[in-house]
Coordinates of C-alpha atoms and ligand atoms in Angstrom, one line a residue:
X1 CA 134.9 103.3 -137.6
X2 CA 133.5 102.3 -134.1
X3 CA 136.5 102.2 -132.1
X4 CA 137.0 105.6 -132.6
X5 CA 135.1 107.3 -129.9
X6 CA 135.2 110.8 -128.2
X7 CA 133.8 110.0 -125.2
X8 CA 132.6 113.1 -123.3
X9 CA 130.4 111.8 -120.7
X10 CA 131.0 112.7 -116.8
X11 CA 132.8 109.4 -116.0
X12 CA 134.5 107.2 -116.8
X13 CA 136.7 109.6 -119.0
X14 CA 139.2 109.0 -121.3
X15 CA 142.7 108.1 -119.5
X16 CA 145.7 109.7 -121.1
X17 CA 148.8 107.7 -122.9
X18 CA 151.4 108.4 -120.0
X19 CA 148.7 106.8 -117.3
X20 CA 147.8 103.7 -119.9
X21 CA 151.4 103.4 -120.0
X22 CA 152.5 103.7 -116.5
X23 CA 149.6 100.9 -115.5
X24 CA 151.3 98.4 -118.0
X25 CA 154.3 98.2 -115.3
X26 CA 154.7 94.6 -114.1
X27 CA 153.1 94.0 -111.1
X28 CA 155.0 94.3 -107.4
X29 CA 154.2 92.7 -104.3
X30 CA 151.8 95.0 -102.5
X31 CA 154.1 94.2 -99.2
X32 CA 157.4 95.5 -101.1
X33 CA 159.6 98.1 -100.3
X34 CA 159.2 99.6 -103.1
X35 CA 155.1 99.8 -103.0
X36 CA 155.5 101.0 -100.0
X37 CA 157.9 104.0 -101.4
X38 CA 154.7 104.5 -104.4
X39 CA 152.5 104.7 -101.5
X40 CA 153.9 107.4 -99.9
X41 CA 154.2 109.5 -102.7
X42 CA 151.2 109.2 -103.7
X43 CA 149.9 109.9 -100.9
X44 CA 152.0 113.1 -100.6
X45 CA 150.7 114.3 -104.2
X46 CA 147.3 113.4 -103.7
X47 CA 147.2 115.4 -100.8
X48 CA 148.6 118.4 -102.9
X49 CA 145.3 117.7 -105.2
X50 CA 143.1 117.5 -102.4
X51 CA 144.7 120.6 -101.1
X52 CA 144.6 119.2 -97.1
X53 CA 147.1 118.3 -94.9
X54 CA 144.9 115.1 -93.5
X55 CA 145.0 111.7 -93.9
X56 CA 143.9 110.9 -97.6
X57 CA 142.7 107.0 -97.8
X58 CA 143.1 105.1 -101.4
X59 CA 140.0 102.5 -101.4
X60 CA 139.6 99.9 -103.9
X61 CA 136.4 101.2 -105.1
X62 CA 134.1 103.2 -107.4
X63 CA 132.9 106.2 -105.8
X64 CA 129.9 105.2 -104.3
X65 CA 132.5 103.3 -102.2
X66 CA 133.5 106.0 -100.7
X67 CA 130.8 107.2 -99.6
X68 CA 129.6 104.3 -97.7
X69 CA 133.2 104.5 -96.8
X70 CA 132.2 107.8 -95.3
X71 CA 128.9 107.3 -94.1
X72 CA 130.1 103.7 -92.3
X73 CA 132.8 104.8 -90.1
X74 CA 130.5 108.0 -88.9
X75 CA 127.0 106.9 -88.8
X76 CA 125.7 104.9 -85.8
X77 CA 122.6 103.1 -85.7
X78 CA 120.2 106.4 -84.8
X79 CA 122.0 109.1 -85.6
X80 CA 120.4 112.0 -86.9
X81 CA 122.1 113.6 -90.4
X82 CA 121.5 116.1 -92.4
X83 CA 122.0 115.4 -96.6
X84 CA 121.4 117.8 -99.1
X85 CA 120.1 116.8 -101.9
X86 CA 120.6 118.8 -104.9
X87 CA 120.6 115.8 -107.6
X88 CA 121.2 111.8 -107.8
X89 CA 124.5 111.9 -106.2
X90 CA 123.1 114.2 -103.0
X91 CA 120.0 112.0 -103.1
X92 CA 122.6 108.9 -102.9
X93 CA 124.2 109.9 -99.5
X94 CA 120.7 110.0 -98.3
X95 CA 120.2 106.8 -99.7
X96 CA 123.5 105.2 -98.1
X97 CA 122.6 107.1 -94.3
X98 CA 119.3 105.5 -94.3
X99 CA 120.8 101.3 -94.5
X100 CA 122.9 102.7 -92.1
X101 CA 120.2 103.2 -89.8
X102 CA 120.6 107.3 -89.6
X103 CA 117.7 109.3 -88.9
X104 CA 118.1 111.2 -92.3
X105 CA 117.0 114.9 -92.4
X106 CA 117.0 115.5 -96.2
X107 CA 116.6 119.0 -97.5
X108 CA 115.8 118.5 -101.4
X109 CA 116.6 121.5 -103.7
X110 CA 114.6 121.9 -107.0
X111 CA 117.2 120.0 -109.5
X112 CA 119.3 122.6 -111.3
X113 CA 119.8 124.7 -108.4
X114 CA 122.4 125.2 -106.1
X115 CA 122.3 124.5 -101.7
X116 CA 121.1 127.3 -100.3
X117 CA 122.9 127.9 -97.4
X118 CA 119.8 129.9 -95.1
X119 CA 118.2 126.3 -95.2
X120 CA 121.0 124.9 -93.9
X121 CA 121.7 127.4 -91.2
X122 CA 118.1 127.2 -89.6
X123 CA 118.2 123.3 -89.8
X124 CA 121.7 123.2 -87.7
X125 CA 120.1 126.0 -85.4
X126 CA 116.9 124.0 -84.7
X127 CA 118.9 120.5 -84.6
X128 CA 122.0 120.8 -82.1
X129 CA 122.3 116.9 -82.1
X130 CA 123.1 117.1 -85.7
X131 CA 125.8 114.4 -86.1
X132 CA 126.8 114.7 -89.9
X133 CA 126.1 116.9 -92.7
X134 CA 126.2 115.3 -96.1
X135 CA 126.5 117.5 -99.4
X136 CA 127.9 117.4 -102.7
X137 CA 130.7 119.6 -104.4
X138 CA 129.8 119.5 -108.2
X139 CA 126.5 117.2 -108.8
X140 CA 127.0 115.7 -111.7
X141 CA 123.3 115.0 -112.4
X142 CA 122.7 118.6 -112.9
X143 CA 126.1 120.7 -113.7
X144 CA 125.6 122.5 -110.6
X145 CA 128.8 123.4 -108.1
X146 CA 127.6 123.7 -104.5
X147 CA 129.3 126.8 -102.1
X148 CA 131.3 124.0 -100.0
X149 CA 133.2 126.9 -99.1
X150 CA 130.0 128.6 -97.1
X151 CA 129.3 125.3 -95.8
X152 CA 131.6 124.7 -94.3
X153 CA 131.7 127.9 -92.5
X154 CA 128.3 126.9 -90.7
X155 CA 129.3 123.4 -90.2
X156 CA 132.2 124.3 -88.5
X157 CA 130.8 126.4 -85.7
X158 CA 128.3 122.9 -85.1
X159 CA 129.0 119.6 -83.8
X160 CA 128.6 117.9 -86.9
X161 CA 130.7 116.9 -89.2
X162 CA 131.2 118.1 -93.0
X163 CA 131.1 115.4 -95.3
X164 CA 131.4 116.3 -99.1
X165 CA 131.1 114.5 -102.3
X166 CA 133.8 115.7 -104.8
X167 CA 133.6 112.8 -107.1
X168 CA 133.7 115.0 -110.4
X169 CA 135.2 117.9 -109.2
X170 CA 138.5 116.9 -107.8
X171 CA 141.3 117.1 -110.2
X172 CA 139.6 119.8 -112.5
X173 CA 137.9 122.2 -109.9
X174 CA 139.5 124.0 -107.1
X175 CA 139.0 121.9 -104.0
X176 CA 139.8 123.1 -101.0
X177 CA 139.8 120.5 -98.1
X178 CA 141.3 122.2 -95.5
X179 CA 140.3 125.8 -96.0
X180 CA 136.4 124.7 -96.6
X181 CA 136.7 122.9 -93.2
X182 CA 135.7 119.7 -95.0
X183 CA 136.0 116.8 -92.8
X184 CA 135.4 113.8 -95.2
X185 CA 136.0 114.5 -98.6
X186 CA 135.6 111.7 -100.8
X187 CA 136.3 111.3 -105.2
X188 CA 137.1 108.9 -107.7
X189 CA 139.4 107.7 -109.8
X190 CA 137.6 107.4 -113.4
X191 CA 136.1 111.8 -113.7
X192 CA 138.9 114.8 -113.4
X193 CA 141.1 112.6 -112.4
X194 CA 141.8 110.4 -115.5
X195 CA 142.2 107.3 -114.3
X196 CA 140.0 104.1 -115.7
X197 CA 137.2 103.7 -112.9
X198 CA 138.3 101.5 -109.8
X199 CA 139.6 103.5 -106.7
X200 CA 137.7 106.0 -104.5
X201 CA 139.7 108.3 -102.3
X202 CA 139.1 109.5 -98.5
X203 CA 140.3 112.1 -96.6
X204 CA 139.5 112.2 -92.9
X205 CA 139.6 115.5 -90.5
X206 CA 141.3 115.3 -86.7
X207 CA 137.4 116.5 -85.8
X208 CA 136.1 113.3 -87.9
X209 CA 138.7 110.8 -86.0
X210 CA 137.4 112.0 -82.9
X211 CA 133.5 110.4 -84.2
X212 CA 135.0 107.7 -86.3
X213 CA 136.7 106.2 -83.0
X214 CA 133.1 106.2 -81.8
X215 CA 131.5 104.7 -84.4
X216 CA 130.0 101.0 -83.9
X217 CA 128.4 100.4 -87.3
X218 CA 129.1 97.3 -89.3
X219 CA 132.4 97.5 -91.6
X220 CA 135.1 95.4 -92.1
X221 CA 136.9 96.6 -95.6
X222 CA 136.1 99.9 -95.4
X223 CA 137.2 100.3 -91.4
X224 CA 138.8 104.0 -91.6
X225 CA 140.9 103.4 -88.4
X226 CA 142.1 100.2 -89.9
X227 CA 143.2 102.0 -93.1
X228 CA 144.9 104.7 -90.8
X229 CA 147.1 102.4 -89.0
X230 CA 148.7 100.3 -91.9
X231 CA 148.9 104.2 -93.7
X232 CA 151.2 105.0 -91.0
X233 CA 153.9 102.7 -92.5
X234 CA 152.9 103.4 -96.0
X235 CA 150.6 100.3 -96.7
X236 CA 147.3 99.2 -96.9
X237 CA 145.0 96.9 -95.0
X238 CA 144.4 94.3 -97.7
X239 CA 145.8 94.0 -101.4
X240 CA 146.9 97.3 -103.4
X241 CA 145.3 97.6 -106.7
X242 CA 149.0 97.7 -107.6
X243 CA 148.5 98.7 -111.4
X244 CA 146.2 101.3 -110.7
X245 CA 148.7 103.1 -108.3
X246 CA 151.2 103.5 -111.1
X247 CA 148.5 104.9 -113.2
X248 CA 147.1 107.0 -110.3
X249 CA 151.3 108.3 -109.8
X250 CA 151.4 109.4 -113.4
X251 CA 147.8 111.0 -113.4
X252 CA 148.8 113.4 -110.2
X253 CA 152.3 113.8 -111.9
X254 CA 150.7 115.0 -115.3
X255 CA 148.1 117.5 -112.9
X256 CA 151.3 118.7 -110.8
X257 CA 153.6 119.3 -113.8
X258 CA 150.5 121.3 -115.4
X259 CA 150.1 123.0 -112.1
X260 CA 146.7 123.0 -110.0
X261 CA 146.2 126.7 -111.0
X262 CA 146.5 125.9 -114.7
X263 CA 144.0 123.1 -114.5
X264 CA 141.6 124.5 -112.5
X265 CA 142.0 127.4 -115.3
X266 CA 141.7 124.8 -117.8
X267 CA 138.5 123.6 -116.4
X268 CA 136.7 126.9 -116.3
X269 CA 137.5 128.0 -119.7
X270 CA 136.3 125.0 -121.3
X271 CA 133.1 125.0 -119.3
X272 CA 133.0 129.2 -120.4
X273 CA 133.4 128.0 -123.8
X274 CA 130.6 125.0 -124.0
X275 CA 128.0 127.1 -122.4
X276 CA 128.7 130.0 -124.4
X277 CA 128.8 127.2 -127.7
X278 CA 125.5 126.2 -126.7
X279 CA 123.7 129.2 -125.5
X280 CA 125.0 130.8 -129.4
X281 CA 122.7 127.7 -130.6
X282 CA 119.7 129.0 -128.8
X283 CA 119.5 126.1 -126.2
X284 CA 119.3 126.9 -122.4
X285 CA 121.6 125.8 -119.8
X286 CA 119.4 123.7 -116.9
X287 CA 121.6 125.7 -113.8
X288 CA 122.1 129.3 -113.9
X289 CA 125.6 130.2 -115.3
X290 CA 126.9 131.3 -111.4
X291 CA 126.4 128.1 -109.8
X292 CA 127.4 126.2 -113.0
X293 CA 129.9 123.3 -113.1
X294 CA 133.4 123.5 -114.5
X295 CA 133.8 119.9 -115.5
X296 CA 130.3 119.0 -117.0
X297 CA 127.6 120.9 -118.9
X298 CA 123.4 120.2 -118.2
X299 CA 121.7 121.7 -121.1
X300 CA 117.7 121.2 -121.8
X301 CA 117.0 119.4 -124.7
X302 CA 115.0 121.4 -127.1
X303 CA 110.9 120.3 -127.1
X304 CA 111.4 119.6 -130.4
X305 CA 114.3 117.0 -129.8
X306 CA 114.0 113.5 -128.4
X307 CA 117.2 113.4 -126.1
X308 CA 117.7 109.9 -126.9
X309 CA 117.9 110.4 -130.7
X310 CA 120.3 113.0 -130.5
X311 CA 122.5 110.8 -128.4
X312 CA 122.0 108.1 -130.6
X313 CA 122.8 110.1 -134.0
X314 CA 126.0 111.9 -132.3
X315 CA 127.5 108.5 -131.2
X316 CA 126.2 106.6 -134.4
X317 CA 127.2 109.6 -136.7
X318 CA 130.6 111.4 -135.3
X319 CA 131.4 108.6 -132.9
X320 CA 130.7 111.6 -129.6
X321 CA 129.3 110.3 -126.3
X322 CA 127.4 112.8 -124.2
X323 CA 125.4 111.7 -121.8
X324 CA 121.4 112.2 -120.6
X325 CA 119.8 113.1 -117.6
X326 CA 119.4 110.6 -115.0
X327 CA 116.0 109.9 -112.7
X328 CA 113.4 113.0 -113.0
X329 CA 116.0 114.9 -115.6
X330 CA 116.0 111.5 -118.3
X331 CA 114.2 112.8 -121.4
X332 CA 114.6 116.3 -120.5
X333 CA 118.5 116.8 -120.6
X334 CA 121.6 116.2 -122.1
X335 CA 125.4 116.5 -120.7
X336 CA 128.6 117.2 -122.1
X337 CA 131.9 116.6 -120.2
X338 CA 134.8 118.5 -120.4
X339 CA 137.0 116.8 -117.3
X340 CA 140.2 115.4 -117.0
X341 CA 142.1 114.6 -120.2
X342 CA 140.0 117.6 -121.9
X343 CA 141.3 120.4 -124.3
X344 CA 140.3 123.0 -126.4
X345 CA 139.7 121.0 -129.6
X346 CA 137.6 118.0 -128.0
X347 CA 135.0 121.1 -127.1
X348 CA 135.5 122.7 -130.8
X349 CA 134.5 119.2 -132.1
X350 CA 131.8 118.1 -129.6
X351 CA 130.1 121.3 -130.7
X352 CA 130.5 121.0 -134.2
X353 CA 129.2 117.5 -133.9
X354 CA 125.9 119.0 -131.5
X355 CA 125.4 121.7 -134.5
X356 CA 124.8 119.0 -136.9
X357 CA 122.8 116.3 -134.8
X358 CA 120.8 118.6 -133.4
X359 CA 119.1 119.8 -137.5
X360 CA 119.4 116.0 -138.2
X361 CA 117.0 115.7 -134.8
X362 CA 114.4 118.4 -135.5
X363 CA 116.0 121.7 -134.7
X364 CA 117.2 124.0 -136.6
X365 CA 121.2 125.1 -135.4
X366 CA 122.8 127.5 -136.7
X367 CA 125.7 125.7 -138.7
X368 CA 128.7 127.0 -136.8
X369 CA 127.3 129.7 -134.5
X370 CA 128.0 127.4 -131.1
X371 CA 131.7 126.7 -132.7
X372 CA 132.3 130.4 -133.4
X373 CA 131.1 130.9 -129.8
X374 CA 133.7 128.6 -128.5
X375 CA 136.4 129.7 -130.3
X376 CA 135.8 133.8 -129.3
X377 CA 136.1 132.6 -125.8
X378 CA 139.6 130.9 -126.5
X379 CA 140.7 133.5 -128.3
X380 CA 139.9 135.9 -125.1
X381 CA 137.2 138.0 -127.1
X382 CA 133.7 137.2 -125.0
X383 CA 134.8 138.2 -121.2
Ligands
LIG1 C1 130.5 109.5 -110.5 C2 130.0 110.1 -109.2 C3 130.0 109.4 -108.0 C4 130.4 107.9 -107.9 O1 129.9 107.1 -108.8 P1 130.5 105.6 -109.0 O2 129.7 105.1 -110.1 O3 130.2 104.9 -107.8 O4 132.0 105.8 -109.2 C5 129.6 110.0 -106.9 N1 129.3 111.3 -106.9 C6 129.4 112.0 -108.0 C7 129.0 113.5 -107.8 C8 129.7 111.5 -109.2 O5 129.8 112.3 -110.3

């Protein structure tokens, strides 16, 4: 039966009933009245998510357009920037600064480790003309949550502005905007958030509008300061994507009616449970459990294991989806999601699914020691 699929990858994730629902709507004209009306609330609970008070920009995008979304309406031609990169997605920013034309300081932390905030204190001390500083929340390459919080903090006595990736964070990990002095904070539709992949979101600072009304680099969709103008009277530059708004409405209504708390709770007590699941199996996590993600899981593959067959035999034989590492982490990692539209029972059976691939790939699990693992941490038992 290949249609039925557990899909526990970090993106896209699977999109709840209500949201699949509330995106078969018939389409409105993105000039109405009435889309105008599903703007602003949006607008108004997406803000609640983001936990800011700013602007927050709906982009017709995956991720990545976001941040070229960021890194456009900030970067001029020159510009010196500071990225840290603690995985693909840090590395990425990099990437995007550089066509920009920014002089790109990048600081790269060994992959599995977290920013480490000295680094970034002597760099801002020794670089005054610092224009940007680029860092990610929760790198989903590694299952490693960055301190945006202490970033911020030093960011915010410098020049520069904060720019942060919180692609696979927001939605399912506390992210706060406003008290973390983030400037730009940009996500995604298709991780936490459960909605299919499509729209990237933008919030922008008073401290940021003050650079992006400076800013001469080429744009033309992603122009910020056109975005903020037609926001003003609940609209947006060019066409909606209509349908995914009604799913986006119903995704923030179903995070809202669970409460923030409760999800960010959610979130950390399935990530307690999968690391404690796969540490009972004898496998090792690749960050150390302080800095780890709530929303996705980097374990090392055992030597024994080809990553790639156990992928293989948990999708071909019990229909799960985890993903592997990407760039230097392929071969040497695997990840399991637990974001979004994520309960109890999709880690109990991920597990249970792990236990047996893993002795059908070489190594010898413990038949239901990660499960029992899992479940004494629901049950409250392992604190
Ligand atoms: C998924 C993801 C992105 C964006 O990727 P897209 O494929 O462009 O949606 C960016 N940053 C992080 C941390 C991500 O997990």
């Amino acid at each position: 039966m290949k249609d039925k699929l557990y899909l526990m990858i970090p993106g896209p994730t699977p999109v709840p009933p209500t949201v699949m629902n509330a995106m078969s709507k018939p389409i409105i004209g993105h000039r109405s009245a009435e889309f105008a009306d599903l703007i602003g609330r949006v607008t108004d609970k997406l803000k609640k998510v983001y936990q800011t008070e700013n602007e927050v920009f709906v982009l017709a995008s995956s991720g990545t357009g976001g941040m070229e979304a960021a890194t456009a309406n900030v970067v001029n031609p020159g510009d010196k920037v500071l990225t840290l990169n603690t995985g693909k997605f840090g590395e990425r920013f990099g990437e995007i600064a550089a066509k920009y034309g920014a002089e790109v300081d990048e600081v790269k932390f060994q992959w599995g480790y977290d920013i480490d905030l000295t680094v970034v204190e002597e760099k801002l001390k020794a670089n005054p003309d610092i224009k940007a500083v680029f860092a990610t929340h929760n790198e989903t390459s590694t299952g490693v949550e960055n301190d945006i919080k202490g970033l911020g903090e030093l960011v915010d006595q410098h020049q520069a502005v904060l720019i942060v990736d919180a692609v696979s964070s927001m939605g399912g990990m506390d992210v706060r905007t406003d008290e973390w002095k983030v400037d730009i904070m940009v996500s995604g539709s298709q991780k936490a958030l459960m909605l299919p992949p499509g729209l990237a979101f933008v919030s922008v600072s008073p401290k940021a509008w003050k650079v992006i009304e400076q800013n001469n680099s080429p744009k033309f969709y992603f122009d910020l300061l056109k975005a903020k103008k037609s926001l003003g009277k609940n609209n947006t530059p060019y066409t909606s994507a209509v349908s995914l708004y009604n799913g986006l409405e119903a995704s923030l209504d179903m995070i809202l009616e669970e409460g923030l708390d409760n999800v960010i709770k959610r979130h950390k007590l399935l990530a307690k449970a999968t690391r404690a699941a796969v540490m009972g199996l004898g496998l090792e996590l690749l960050p150390a459990q302080e800095y780890a993600s709530d929303t996705v899981t980097a374990i090392q593959c055992p030597m024994a294991v080809d990553v790639n067959n156990l992928r293989k035999t948990l999708l071909e034989k019990y229909n799960v989806m985890v993903a592997g590492g990407q760039a230097e982490l392929k071969g040497k990692i695997f990840r399991i999601a637990h974001m979004g539209y994520a309960t109890k029972t999709d880690v109990l059976l991920t597990i249970g699914a792990l236990e047996m691939a893993l002795n059908k790939c070489g190594y010898k699990a413990d038949l239901g020691a990660g499960v029992r693992e899992a479940q004494l941490v629901f049950l409250g038992e392992r604190d």
